[in-house]
Amino acid sequence: MRRTPLVLPKAPSAVLPVVIVVLALGIFVVDTLTELEVAVAVFYVAVVLVAIGAFRRRGVILVSVGCMALTVLSYFLTPVGAPRSGLINSLISLAAIGVTTYLALKIASAEVAVHEARAQLAHIARVMTLGELTASIAHEVNQPLAAVVTSGNACLRWLAAEPPNVEKAQQAVGRIIADANRASAVIGRVRQLARPAPPRKQWLNVNETIQEILALAMSEAAGGDITLKTEFADDLPPVLMDRVQVQQVVLNLVVNAIEAMAAGGGQARSLTVSTARDGLKAVRVSVADTGVGLAPAALARVFDAFYTTKKEGMGIGLAISRSIIEDHGGRIWATAQQGGGAVFAFTLPTSRAEVP
């Protein structure tokens, strides 16, 4: 497996590099003008810590080496103080700088490893969800392909007529192209969800993003005699999000709702996916069902890892969903619905200042 190189978070502007240079030069001047007995150079540790937020791994190491070089240079340039004490202080400062750099890079490396593991787990959860929709996906692909065959046969008949009906044949070819594009779109959505890829956030239309993924679940809902409705607000601003990850959350909530209603007996089955503004700085997405609902104890734990109310569930889908939404700066929750069933909802911030 190819390993992702360690990439430390970058600063949002060019301010931090300037702060690093000024801070390092300030410490160097003070260290040089102060007696050797005073270990001013130990404050280079602060420079290294600031560099963690500004540079990648190589940049942090270069800053650390630069601070060590300034420490040694200052020792030789300092005119006053006991050389022996100054040497001890310089060695202590050099050790502090080195240890701080090592620990900071190790912590950053551990954070990257956790992020990679979470991304891989999210990919596994996506593939598992797609596995539950195999029949539905096959139906969504077979339907336009069957239409292509029907239109192709019609086209041949129109061309074989005496005289050939070119206009009708052209219409049949147009239907073939449209149905082929429908099948291609379904396959493209499945491939996008199944492909392991790094997160990529962009400003997107929430309604369009949700509508794309609902196409994969419509046949599953119809097969369970479930009415799938959408109630999308028209005035929603764009949201900075990873399309695949947010679609994964919506698909997981919809599949869970379908399964809950399948286990709910013979009552009317209705699934409603809605969007709306949530205050001035967020968009809310809700998935409401008329299934068996959730007990109060389950509401408190439903997003915990490895907690599940399904007989054969693993308890990772909703935990991954919460992780994704929180990574987008939003929140996710579940409530009981009046008359039976449950409502799962999450928010996504629309303000650039609210996005991590």
Tab-separated table of C-alpha atoms in Angstrom:
chain	number	residue	atom	x	y	z
A	1	MET	CA	0.000	0.000	0.000
A	2	ARG	CA	1.355	3.423	-0.941
A	3	ARG	CA	2.004	5.593	2.082
A	4	THR	CA	0.922	9.203	2.125
A	5	PRO	CA	3.815	11.556	2.948
A	6	LEU	CA	3.587	13.546	6.129
A	7	VAL	CA	2.067	16.930	5.378
A	8	LEU	CA	1.777	19.370	8.232
A	9	PRO	CA	-1.054	21.935	8.138
A	10	LYS	CA	-0.170	25.177	6.458
A	11	ALA	CA	-0.819	28.620	7.837
A	12	PRO	CA	-3.764	30.466	6.320
A	13	SER	CA	-1.518	33.394	5.293
A	14	ALA	CA	2.074	34.572	4.956
A	15	VAL	CA	2.054	36.112	8.436
A	16	LEU	CA	3.557	33.156	10.311
A	17	PRO	CA	6.796	32.960	8.279
A	18	VAL	CA	7.401	36.642	9.012
A	19	VAL	CA	6.681	36.062	12.700
A	20	ILE	CA	9.148	33.163	12.708
A	21	VAL	CA	11.945	35.245	11.194
A	22	VAL	CA	11.353	38.215	13.498
A	23	LEU	CA	11.085	35.995	16.583
A	24	ALA	CA	14.252	34.074	15.731
A	25	LEU	CA	16.257	37.223	15.059
A	26	GLY	CA	14.940	38.808	18.250
A	27	ILE	CA	15.992	35.806	20.329
A	28	PHE	CA	19.405	35.804	18.604
A	29	VAL	CA	20.025	39.495	19.389
A	30	VAL	CA	18.945	39.139	23.023
A	31	ASP	CA	20.950	35.933	23.427
A	32	THR	CA	24.066	37.560	21.990
A	33	LEU	CA	23.811	40.666	24.182
A	34	THR	CA	23.048	38.695	27.358
A	35	GLU	CA	25.643	37.007	29.532
A	36	LEU	CA	26.491	33.408	28.699
A	37	GLU	CA	25.083	32.236	32.030
A	38	VAL	CA	21.536	33.133	30.850
A	39	ALA	CA	19.998	30.432	28.605
A	40	VAL	CA	18.030	32.719	26.317
A	41	ALA	CA	18.483	30.301	23.397
A	42	VAL	CA	15.996	27.867	24.919
A	43	PHE	CA	13.253	30.210	23.677
A	44	TYR	CA	13.983	28.977	20.143
A	45	VAL	CA	11.586	26.203	21.133
A	46	ALA	CA	8.781	28.718	20.567
A	47	VAL	CA	10.061	29.362	17.041
A	48	VAL	CA	9.920	25.651	16.238
A	49	LEU	CA	6.376	25.361	17.598
A	50	VAL	CA	5.240	28.295	15.440
A	51	ALA	CA	6.937	26.679	12.419
A	52	ILE	CA	4.758	23.573	12.853
A	53	GLY	CA	1.745	25.646	11.853
A	54	ALA	CA	3.471	27.327	8.916
A	55	PHE	CA	5.596	24.763	7.067
A	56	ARG	CA	5.710	21.190	5.910
A	57	ARG	CA	8.029	18.639	7.483
A	58	ARG	CA	11.155	19.765	5.613
A	59	GLY	CA	10.487	23.406	6.433
A	60	VAL	CA	10.143	22.646	10.151
A	61	ILE	CA	13.445	20.752	10.113
A	62	LEU	CA	15.178	23.653	8.338
A	63	VAL	CA	13.830	26.114	10.918
A	64	SER	CA	15.067	23.852	13.702
A	65	VAL	CA	18.536	23.595	12.142
A	66	GLY	CA	18.575	27.372	11.694
A	67	CYS	CA	17.737	27.905	15.377
A	68	MET	CA	20.534	25.535	16.377
A	69	ALA	CA	22.978	27.415	14.125
A	70	LEU	CA	21.944	30.744	15.672
A	71	THR	CA	22.443	29.246	19.137
A	72	VAL	CA	26.005	28.192	18.303
A	73	LEU	CA	26.782	31.510	16.578
A	74	SER	CA	25.456	33.478	19.528
A	75	TYR	CA	27.699	31.498	21.897
A	76	PHE	CA	30.818	32.587	20.016
A	77	LEU	CA	29.656	36.185	19.575
A	78	THR	CA	28.584	36.827	23.186
A	79	PRO	CA	31.269	39.053	24.733
A	80	VAL	CA	30.493	38.568	28.437
A	81	GLY	CA	29.975	35.610	30.767
A	82	ALA	CA	31.639	32.358	31.781
A	83	PRO	CA	32.394	30.200	28.720
A	84	ARG	CA	31.866	26.941	30.627
A	85	SER	CA	28.394	27.934	31.842
A	86	GLY	CA	27.580	29.309	28.413
A	87	LEU	CA	28.578	26.024	26.787
A	88	ILE	CA	26.352	24.042	29.147
A	89	ASN	CA	23.431	26.409	28.505
A	90	SER	CA	23.967	26.187	24.745
A	91	LEU	CA	24.005	22.374	24.854
A	92	ILE	CA	20.791	22.380	26.905
A	93	SER	CA	19.173	24.763	24.413
A	94	LEU	CA	20.282	22.644	21.459
A	95	ALA	CA	18.836	19.535	23.126
A	96	ALA	CA	15.552	21.344	23.851
A	97	ILE	CA	15.255	22.484	20.223
A	98	GLY	CA	16.008	18.992	18.901
A	99	VAL	CA	13.633	17.200	21.260
A	100	THR	CA	10.831	19.692	20.575
A	101	THR	CA	11.251	19.257	16.822
A	102	TYR	CA	11.247	15.462	17.099
A	103	LEU	CA	8.151	15.314	19.326
A	104	ALA	CA	6.238	17.854	17.252
A	105	LEU	CA	6.889	15.937	14.039
A	106	LYS	CA	5.936	12.628	15.704
A	107	ILE	CA	2.639	14.099	16.911
A	108	ALA	CA	1.910	15.488	13.452
A	109	SER	CA	2.771	12.118	11.910
A	110	ALA	CA	0.375	10.368	14.304
A	111	GLU	CA	-2.401	12.796	13.368
A	112	VAL	CA	-1.825	12.040	9.681
A	113	ALA	CA	-1.963	8.288	10.400
A	114	VAL	CA	-5.265	8.704	12.249
A	115	HIS	CA	-6.655	10.734	9.347
A	116	GLU	CA	-5.593	8.027	6.859
A	117	ALA	CA	-7.160	5.285	8.976
A	118	ARG	CA	-10.406	7.227	9.235
A	119	ALA	CA	-10.444	7.778	5.449
A	120	GLN	CA	-9.918	4.052	4.836
A	121	LEU	CA	-12.689	3.162	7.292
A	122	ALA	CA	-15.012	5.631	5.565
A	123	HIS	CA	-14.219	3.976	2.239
A	124	ILE	CA	-15.005	0.541	3.678
A	125	ALA	CA	-18.323	1.865	5.000
A	126	ARG	CA	-19.176	3.279	1.543
A	127	VAL	CA	-18.445	-0.028	-0.157
A	128	MET	CA	-20.518	-1.921	2.429
A	129	THR	CA	-23.458	0.433	1.847
A	130	LEU	CA	-23.161	-0.027	-1.915
A	131	GLY	CA	-23.137	-3.784	-1.340
A	132	GLU	CA	-26.539	-3.494	0.349
A	133	LEU	CA	-27.847	-1.677	-2.749
A	134	THR	CA	-26.603	-4.194	-5.313
A	135	ALA	CA	-30.086	-5.127	-6.522
A	136	SER	CA	-31.179	-1.511	-6.673
A	137	ILE	CA	-28.076	-0.437	-8.610
A	138	ALA	CA	-28.493	-3.335	-11.041
A	139	HIS	CA	-32.094	-2.279	-11.630
A	140	GLU	CA	-31.072	1.333	-12.218
A	141	VAL	CA	-28.567	0.189	-14.858
A	142	ASN	CA	-30.750	-2.482	-16.502
A	143	GLN	CA	-33.698	-0.135	-16.935
A	144	PRO	CA	-32.002	2.275	-19.402
A	145	LEU	CA	-30.145	-0.601	-21.077
A	146	ALA	CA	-33.457	-2.342	-21.763
A	147	ALA	CA	-34.769	0.930	-23.160
A	148	VAL	CA	-31.697	1.140	-25.415
A	149	VAL	CA	-32.491	-2.314	-26.860
A	150	THR	CA	-36.142	-1.363	-27.419
A	151	SER	CA	-35.232	1.905	-29.134
A	152	GLY	CA	-32.567	0.129	-31.226
A	153	ASN	CA	-35.105	-2.384	-32.508
A	154	ALA	CA	-37.548	0.414	-33.266
A	155	CYS	CA	-34.851	2.270	-35.167
A	156	LEU	CA	-34.161	-0.793	-37.332
A	157	ARG	CA	-37.860	-1.171	-38.101
A	158	TRP	CA	-38.193	2.471	-39.128
A	159	LEU	CA	-35.144	2.186	-41.377
A	160	ALA	CA	-36.398	-1.070	-42.932
A	161	ALA	CA	-39.761	0.435	-43.837
A	162	GLU	CA	-40.583	1.338	-47.466
A	163	PRO	CA	-39.818	4.164	-47.697
A	164	PRO	CA	-37.525	4.458	-44.596
A	165	ASN	CA	-38.945	6.752	-41.900
A	166	VAL	CA	-35.788	8.722	-41.195
A	167	GLU	CA	-37.465	11.122	-38.753
A	168	LYS	CA	-38.743	8.308	-36.520
A	169	ALA	CA	-35.353	6.566	-36.731
A	170	GLN	CA	-33.622	9.767	-35.614
A	171	GLN	CA	-35.984	10.026	-32.656
A	172	ALA	CA	-35.172	6.437	-31.706
A	173	VAL	CA	-31.430	7.162	-31.890
A	174	GLY	CA	-31.965	10.194	-29.669
A	175	ARG	CA	-33.680	7.980	-27.076
A	176	ILE	CA	-30.800	5.495	-27.309
A	177	ILE	CA	-28.281	8.248	-26.558
A	178	ALA	CA	-30.335	9.578	-23.632
A	179	ASP	CA	-30.790	6.122	-22.065
A	180	ALA	CA	-27.118	5.261	-22.554
A	181	ASN	CA	-26.197	8.470	-20.734
A	182	ARG	CA	-28.569	7.517	-17.909
A	183	ALA	CA	-26.842	4.154	-17.482
A	184	SER	CA	-23.434	5.808	-17.679
A	185	ALA	CA	-24.440	8.321	-14.977
A	186	VAL	CA	-25.475	5.532	-12.593
A	187	ILE	CA	-22.215	3.675	-13.139
A	188	GLY	CA	-20.274	6.905	-12.679
A	189	ARG	CA	-21.948	7.586	-9.331
A	190	VAL	CA	-21.196	4.062	-8.124
A	191	ARG	CA	-17.560	4.302	-9.229
A	192	GLN	CA	-17.196	7.662	-7.518
A	193	LEU	CA	-18.455	6.247	-4.228
A	194	ALA	CA	-16.432	3.042	-4.501
A	195	ARG	CA	-13.144	4.694	-5.468
A	196	PRO	CA	-10.740	5.453	-2.565
A	197	ALA	CA	-9.786	9.091	-2.939
A	198	PRO	CA	-8.496	11.863	-0.650
A	199	PRO	CA	-11.079	14.385	0.579
A	200	ARG	CA	-11.623	17.327	-1.765
A	201	LYS	CA	-13.894	20.117	-0.602
A	202	GLN	CA	-15.521	22.513	-3.022
A	203	TRP	CA	-18.464	24.889	-3.044
A	204	LEU	CA	-21.481	22.832	-4.188
A	205	ASN	CA	-25.260	22.955	-4.409
A	206	VAL	CA	-26.652	20.819	-1.570
A	207	ASN	CA	-29.890	19.889	-3.352
A	208	GLU	CA	-28.124	18.684	-6.500
A	209	THR	CA	-25.582	16.719	-4.459
A	210	ILE	CA	-28.334	14.899	-2.547
A	211	GLN	CA	-30.484	14.306	-5.624
A	212	GLU	CA	-27.576	12.558	-7.362
A	213	ILE	CA	-27.210	9.978	-4.615
A	214	LEU	CA	-30.935	9.406	-4.080
A	215	ALA	CA	-31.107	7.927	-7.584
A	216	LEU	CA	-29.203	4.894	-6.263
A	217	ALA	CA	-31.774	4.277	-3.522
A	218	MET	CA	-35.041	4.880	-5.386
A	219	SER	CA	-35.397	1.315	-6.628
A	220	GLU	CA	-34.582	-0.019	-3.152
A	221	ALA	CA	-37.350	2.147	-1.699
A	222	ALA	CA	-39.827	1.120	-4.398
A	223	GLY	CA	-39.011	-2.542	-3.787
A	224	GLY	CA	-39.957	-2.110	-0.145
A	225	ASP	CA	-43.204	-0.316	-1.009
A	226	ILE	CA	-41.753	2.906	0.433
A	227	THR	CA	-42.753	6.350	-0.800
A	228	LEU	CA	-39.608	8.448	-1.229
A	229	LYS	CA	-40.260	12.200	-1.169
A	230	THR	CA	-37.978	15.215	-1.334
A	231	GLU	CA	-38.663	18.648	0.116
A	232	PHE	CA	-35.822	20.886	-1.009
A	233	ALA	CA	-35.604	24.574	-0.136
A	234	ASP	CA	-34.914	26.793	-3.153
A	235	ASP	CA	-32.938	29.551	-1.451
A	236	LEU	CA	-29.956	27.576	-0.160
A	237	PRO	CA	-26.471	29.051	-0.558
A	238	PRO	CA	-23.587	26.850	-1.757
A	239	VAL	CA	-21.733	24.790	0.856
A	240	LEU	CA	-18.020	23.965	1.035
A	241	MET	CA	-18.002	20.168	1.200
A	242	ASP	CA	-16.568	16.943	-0.115
A	243	ARG	CA	-19.243	15.655	-2.510
A	244	VAL	CA	-18.518	11.933	-2.005
A	245	GLN	CA	-18.360	12.157	1.785
A	246	VAL	CA	-21.623	14.076	2.145
A	247	GLN	CA	-23.318	11.731	-0.325
A	248	GLN	CA	-22.030	8.839	1.785
A	249	VAL	CA	-23.734	10.320	4.868
A	250	VAL	CA	-27.036	10.843	3.049
A	251	LEU	CA	-26.956	7.369	1.485
A	252	ASN	CA	-26.219	5.758	4.849
A	253	LEU	CA	-29.131	7.573	6.513
A	254	VAL	CA	-31.496	6.678	3.665
A	255	VAL	CA	-30.487	2.982	3.666
A	256	ASN	CA	-30.880	2.845	7.458
A	257	ALA	CA	-34.360	4.377	7.140
A	258	ILE	CA	-35.375	1.866	4.450
A	259	GLU	CA	-34.197	-1.027	6.620
A	260	ALA	CA	-36.004	0.393	9.667
A	261	MET	CA	-39.276	0.571	7.730
A	262	ALA	CA	-38.775	-2.921	6.292
A	263	ALA	CA	-38.721	-4.199	9.874
A	264	GLY	CA	-41.704	-2.117	10.910
A	265	GLY	CA	-44.564	-4.284	9.752
A	266	GLY	CA	-47.455	-3.159	7.599
A	267	GLN	CA	-47.937	0.523	8.473
A	268	ALA	CA	-47.674	3.193	5.790
A	269	ARG	CA	-44.060	3.588	4.746
A	270	SER	CA	-42.806	7.037	3.898
A	271	LEU	CA	-39.276	8.424	3.618
A	272	THR	CA	-38.757	12.172	3.334
A	273	VAL	CA	-35.445	13.846	2.563
A	274	SER	CA	-35.549	17.595	3.084
A	275	THR	CA	-33.232	20.585	3.087
A	276	ALA	CA	-33.661	23.993	4.700
A	277	ARG	CA	-31.735	26.898	6.110
A	278	ASP	CA	-30.542	26.472	9.687
A	279	GLY	CA	-30.119	30.030	10.895
A	280	LEU	CA	-27.996	32.421	8.879
A	281	LYS	CA	-24.813	30.367	8.581
A	282	ALA	CA	-25.843	26.763	7.991
A	283	VAL	CA	-27.916	24.399	5.875
A	284	ARG	CA	-29.864	21.542	7.481
A	285	VAL	CA	-30.473	18.170	5.820
A	286	SER	CA	-33.088	15.836	7.334
A	287	VAL	CA	-34.033	12.217	6.656
A	288	ALA	CA	-37.364	11.266	8.249
A	289	ASP	CA	-38.921	7.796	8.196
A	290	THR	CA	-41.982	6.007	9.565
A	291	GLY	CA	-40.079	2.944	10.742
A	292	VAL	CA	-39.774	1.293	14.145
A	293	GLY	CA	-38.123	4.366	15.662
A	294	LEU	CA	-35.439	4.509	18.325
A	295	ALA	CA	-35.640	3.958	22.063
A	296	PRO	CA	-34.439	6.877	24.265
A	297	ALA	CA	-31.351	4.883	25.242
A	298	ALA	CA	-30.523	4.283	21.573
A	299	LEU	CA	-30.896	7.990	20.729
A	300	ALA	CA	-28.101	8.782	23.164
A	301	ARG	CA	-25.698	6.194	21.717
A	302	VAL	CA	-26.688	5.753	18.089
A	303	PHE	CA	-23.614	7.623	16.785
A	304	ASP	CA	-21.137	5.774	19.018
A	305	ALA	CA	-18.657	3.512	17.246
A	306	PHE	CA	-19.663	-0.182	17.158
A	307	TYR	CA	-23.080	0.514	18.682
A	308	THR	CA	-25.873	-0.846	16.511
A	309	THR	CA	-29.548	-1.730	16.758
A	310	LYS	CA	-29.333	-3.990	13.671
A	311	LYS	CA	-29.123	-7.745	14.096
A	312	GLU	CA	-26.144	-8.008	11.744
A	313	GLY	CA	-24.876	-4.432	11.899
A	314	MET	CA	-21.279	-3.420	12.639
A	315	GLY	CA	-22.024	-0.012	14.144
A	316	ILE	CA	-19.603	2.007	12.015
A	317	GLY	CA	-21.887	3.729	9.496
A	318	LEU	CA	-23.324	6.397	11.785
A	319	ALA	CA	-20.024	6.844	13.630
A	320	ILE	CA	-18.316	7.551	10.305
A	321	SER	CA	-21.167	9.883	9.354
A	322	ARG	CA	-20.684	11.889	12.530
A	323	SER	CA	-16.953	12.093	11.907
A	324	ILE	CA	-17.543	13.369	8.348
A	325	ILE	CA	-20.074	16.008	9.366
A	326	GLU	CA	-17.961	17.256	12.261
A	327	ASP	CA	-14.955	17.453	9.945
A	328	HIS	CA	-17.083	19.751	7.762
A	329	GLY	CA	-17.794	21.982	10.766
A	330	GLY	CA	-21.378	20.776	11.204
A	331	ARG	CA	-23.258	18.572	13.645
A	332	ILE	CA	-25.509	15.519	13.336
A	333	TRP	CA	-28.274	14.248	15.617
A	334	ALA	CA	-31.306	11.962	15.806
A	335	THR	CA	-34.786	12.519	17.254
A	336	ALA	CA	-37.968	10.505	17.540
A	337	GLN	CA	-40.714	11.465	15.084
A	338	GLN	CA	-44.264	12.048	16.212
A	339	GLY	CA	-46.474	9.196	15.106
A	340	GLY	CA	-43.561	6.755	14.896
A	341	GLY	CA	-40.258	6.626	13.156
A	342	ALA	CA	-37.128	8.689	13.501
A	343	VAL	CA	-35.544	11.809	12.067
A	344	PHE	CA	-31.810	12.022	11.391
A	345	ALA	CA	-30.519	15.489	10.599
A	346	PHE	CA	-27.214	17.235	10.094
A	347	THR	CA	-26.019	20.747	9.377
A	348	LEU	CA	-23.314	22.093	7.104
A	349	PRO	CA	-21.940	25.627	7.531
A	350	THR	CA	-22.308	28.095	4.666
A	351	SER	CA	-20.059	30.809	6.090
A	352	ARG	CA	-16.411	30.574	5.060
A	353	ALA	CA	-15.408	31.597	8.595
A	354	GLU	CA	-17.251	28.571	10.020
A	355	VAL	CA	-15.492	25.975	7.841
A	356	PRO	CA	-12.369	24.299	9.326
